[in-house]
GROMACS .gro file of C-alpha atoms in nm:
model
  101
    1UNK     CA    1   1.031   0.037  -0.276
    2UNK     CA    2   1.128   0.165   0.063
    3UNK     CA    3   1.267   0.508   0.148
    4UNK     CA    4   1.646   0.531   0.128
    5UNK     CA    5   1.687   0.555   0.507
    6UNK     CA    6   1.496   0.228   0.547
    7UNK     CA    7   1.697   0.058   0.273
    8UNK     CA    8   2.020   0.169   0.445
    9UNK     CA    9   1.903   0.032   0.779
   10UNK     CA   10   1.891   0.378   0.940
   11UNK     CA   11   1.514   0.378   0.986
   12UNK     CA   12   1.238   0.123   1.026
   13UNK     CA   13   0.931   0.118   0.805
   14UNK     CA   14   0.608   0.110   1.007
   15UNK     CA   15   0.379  -0.191   0.987
   16UNK     CA   16   0.052  -0.170   0.796
   17UNK     CA   17  -0.135  -0.185   1.128
   18UNK     CA   18   0.060   0.115   1.259
   19UNK     CA   19  -0.008   0.310   0.942
   20UNK     CA   20  -0.382   0.233   0.958
   21UNK     CA   21  -0.397   0.326   1.327
   22UNK     CA   22  -0.238   0.662   1.251
   23UNK     CA   23  -0.469   0.727   0.956
   24UNK     CA   24  -0.772   0.655   1.173
   25UNK     CA   25  -0.690   0.969   1.367
   26UNK     CA   26  -0.794   1.164   1.057
   27UNK     CA   27  -1.074   0.953   0.910
   28UNK     CA   28  -1.308   0.681   1.024
   29UNK     CA   29  -1.348   0.551   0.667
   30UNK     CA   30  -1.029   0.392   0.538
   31UNK     CA   31  -1.018   0.154   0.244
   32UNK     CA   32  -0.724  -0.076   0.180
   33UNK     CA   33  -0.623  -0.229  -0.150
   34UNK     CA   34  -0.307  -0.387  -0.279
   35UNK     CA   35  -0.229  -0.131  -0.548
   36UNK     CA   36   0.102  -0.294  -0.641
   37UNK     CA   37  -0.070  -0.626  -0.706
   38UNK     CA   38  -0.320  -0.450  -0.931
   39UNK     CA   39  -0.043  -0.259  -1.111
   40UNK     CA   40   0.134  -0.586  -1.182
   41UNK     CA   41  -0.194  -0.731  -1.307
   42UNK     CA   42  -0.223  -0.431  -1.540
   43UNK     CA   43   0.124  -0.504  -1.673
   44UNK     CA   44   0.377  -0.290  -1.487
   45UNK     CA   45   0.468  -0.190  -1.131
   46UNK     CA   46   0.505   0.164  -1.268
   47UNK     CA   47   0.128   0.174  -1.319
   48UNK     CA   48   0.074   0.189  -0.942
   49UNK     CA   49  -0.009   0.560  -0.960
   50UNK     CA   50  -0.275   0.489  -1.223
   51UNK     CA   51  -0.429   0.224  -0.998
   52UNK     CA   52  -0.448   0.485  -0.723
   53UNK     CA   53  -0.596   0.740  -0.962
   54UNK     CA   54  -0.862   0.485  -1.054
   55UNK     CA   55  -0.928   0.410  -0.688
   56UNK     CA   56  -0.987   0.779  -0.613
   57UNK     CA   57  -1.216   0.810  -0.915
   58UNK     CA   58  -1.399   0.495  -0.803
   59UNK     CA   59  -1.489   0.654  -0.470
   60UNK     CA   60  -1.686   0.926  -0.645
   61UNK     CA   61  -1.525   1.185  -0.418
   62UNK     CA   62  -1.346   1.372  -0.696
   63UNK     CA   63  -1.521   1.530  -0.996
   64UNK     CA   64  -1.332   1.316  -1.249
   65UNK     CA   65  -1.505   1.058  -1.460
   66UNK     CA   66  -1.363   0.731  -1.583
   67UNK     CA   67  -1.417   0.853  -1.938
   68UNK     CA   68  -1.218   1.174  -1.886
   69UNK     CA   69  -0.933   0.983  -1.721
   70UNK     CA   70  -0.917   0.732  -2.006
   71UNK     CA   71  -0.932   1.014  -2.262
   72UNK     CA   72  -0.637   1.181  -2.089
   73UNK     CA   73  -0.444   0.855  -2.095
   74UNK     CA   74  -0.507   0.816  -2.469
   75UNK     CA   75  -0.390   1.175  -2.527
   76UNK     CA   76  -0.081   1.145  -2.306
   77UNK     CA   77   0.069   0.799  -2.344
   78UNK     CA   78   0.209   0.620  -2.645
   79UNK     CA   79   0.021   0.314  -2.766
   80UNK     CA   80   0.288   0.106  -2.593
   81UNK     CA   81   0.182   0.231  -2.248
   82UNK     CA   82  -0.179   0.326  -2.312
   83UNK     CA   83  -0.313  -0.025  -2.255
   84UNK     CA   84  -0.128  -0.078  -1.927
   85UNK     CA   85  -0.236   0.257  -1.786
   86UNK     CA   86  -0.595   0.214  -1.903
   87UNK     CA   87  -0.616  -0.129  -1.741
   88UNK     CA   88  -0.458   0.007  -1.420
   89UNK     CA   89  -0.716   0.286  -1.391
   90UNK     CA   90  -1.000   0.045  -1.462
   91UNK     CA   91  -0.871  -0.201  -1.200
   92UNK     CA   92  -0.849   0.077  -0.941
   93UNK     CA   93  -1.202   0.193  -1.017
   94UNK     CA   94  -1.356  -0.154  -1.015
   95UNK     CA   95  -1.175  -0.262  -0.697
   96UNK     CA   96  -1.301   0.037  -0.500
   97UNK     CA   97  -1.651   0.014  -0.645
   98UNK     CA   98  -1.663  -0.354  -0.545
   99UNK     CA   99  -1.563  -0.256  -0.191
  100UNK     CA  100  -1.832   0.010  -0.178
  101UNK     CA  101  -2.093  -0.233  -0.303
   0.00000   0.00000   0.00000
């Protein structure tokens, strides 16, 4: 989904290349993944944030383990959404870990 101004034709959304170029001003190590594709694979576009959570966990930069994230999901979400969110986190983690080798 695009910002409202973009949807209304009052602004233009930058290209991926432009976004990456701007990010490179702040970091020389940028990883790209198609989080929406992974969220859809998990079962819902709304799981995009869980894919991103998994990706951050997968980098090892934050002091959060996969187990603690999955435990939090089990404690927070109904059974209906637990599976989707669990799969989304796992896909984020595995995608980033594959990139890191």
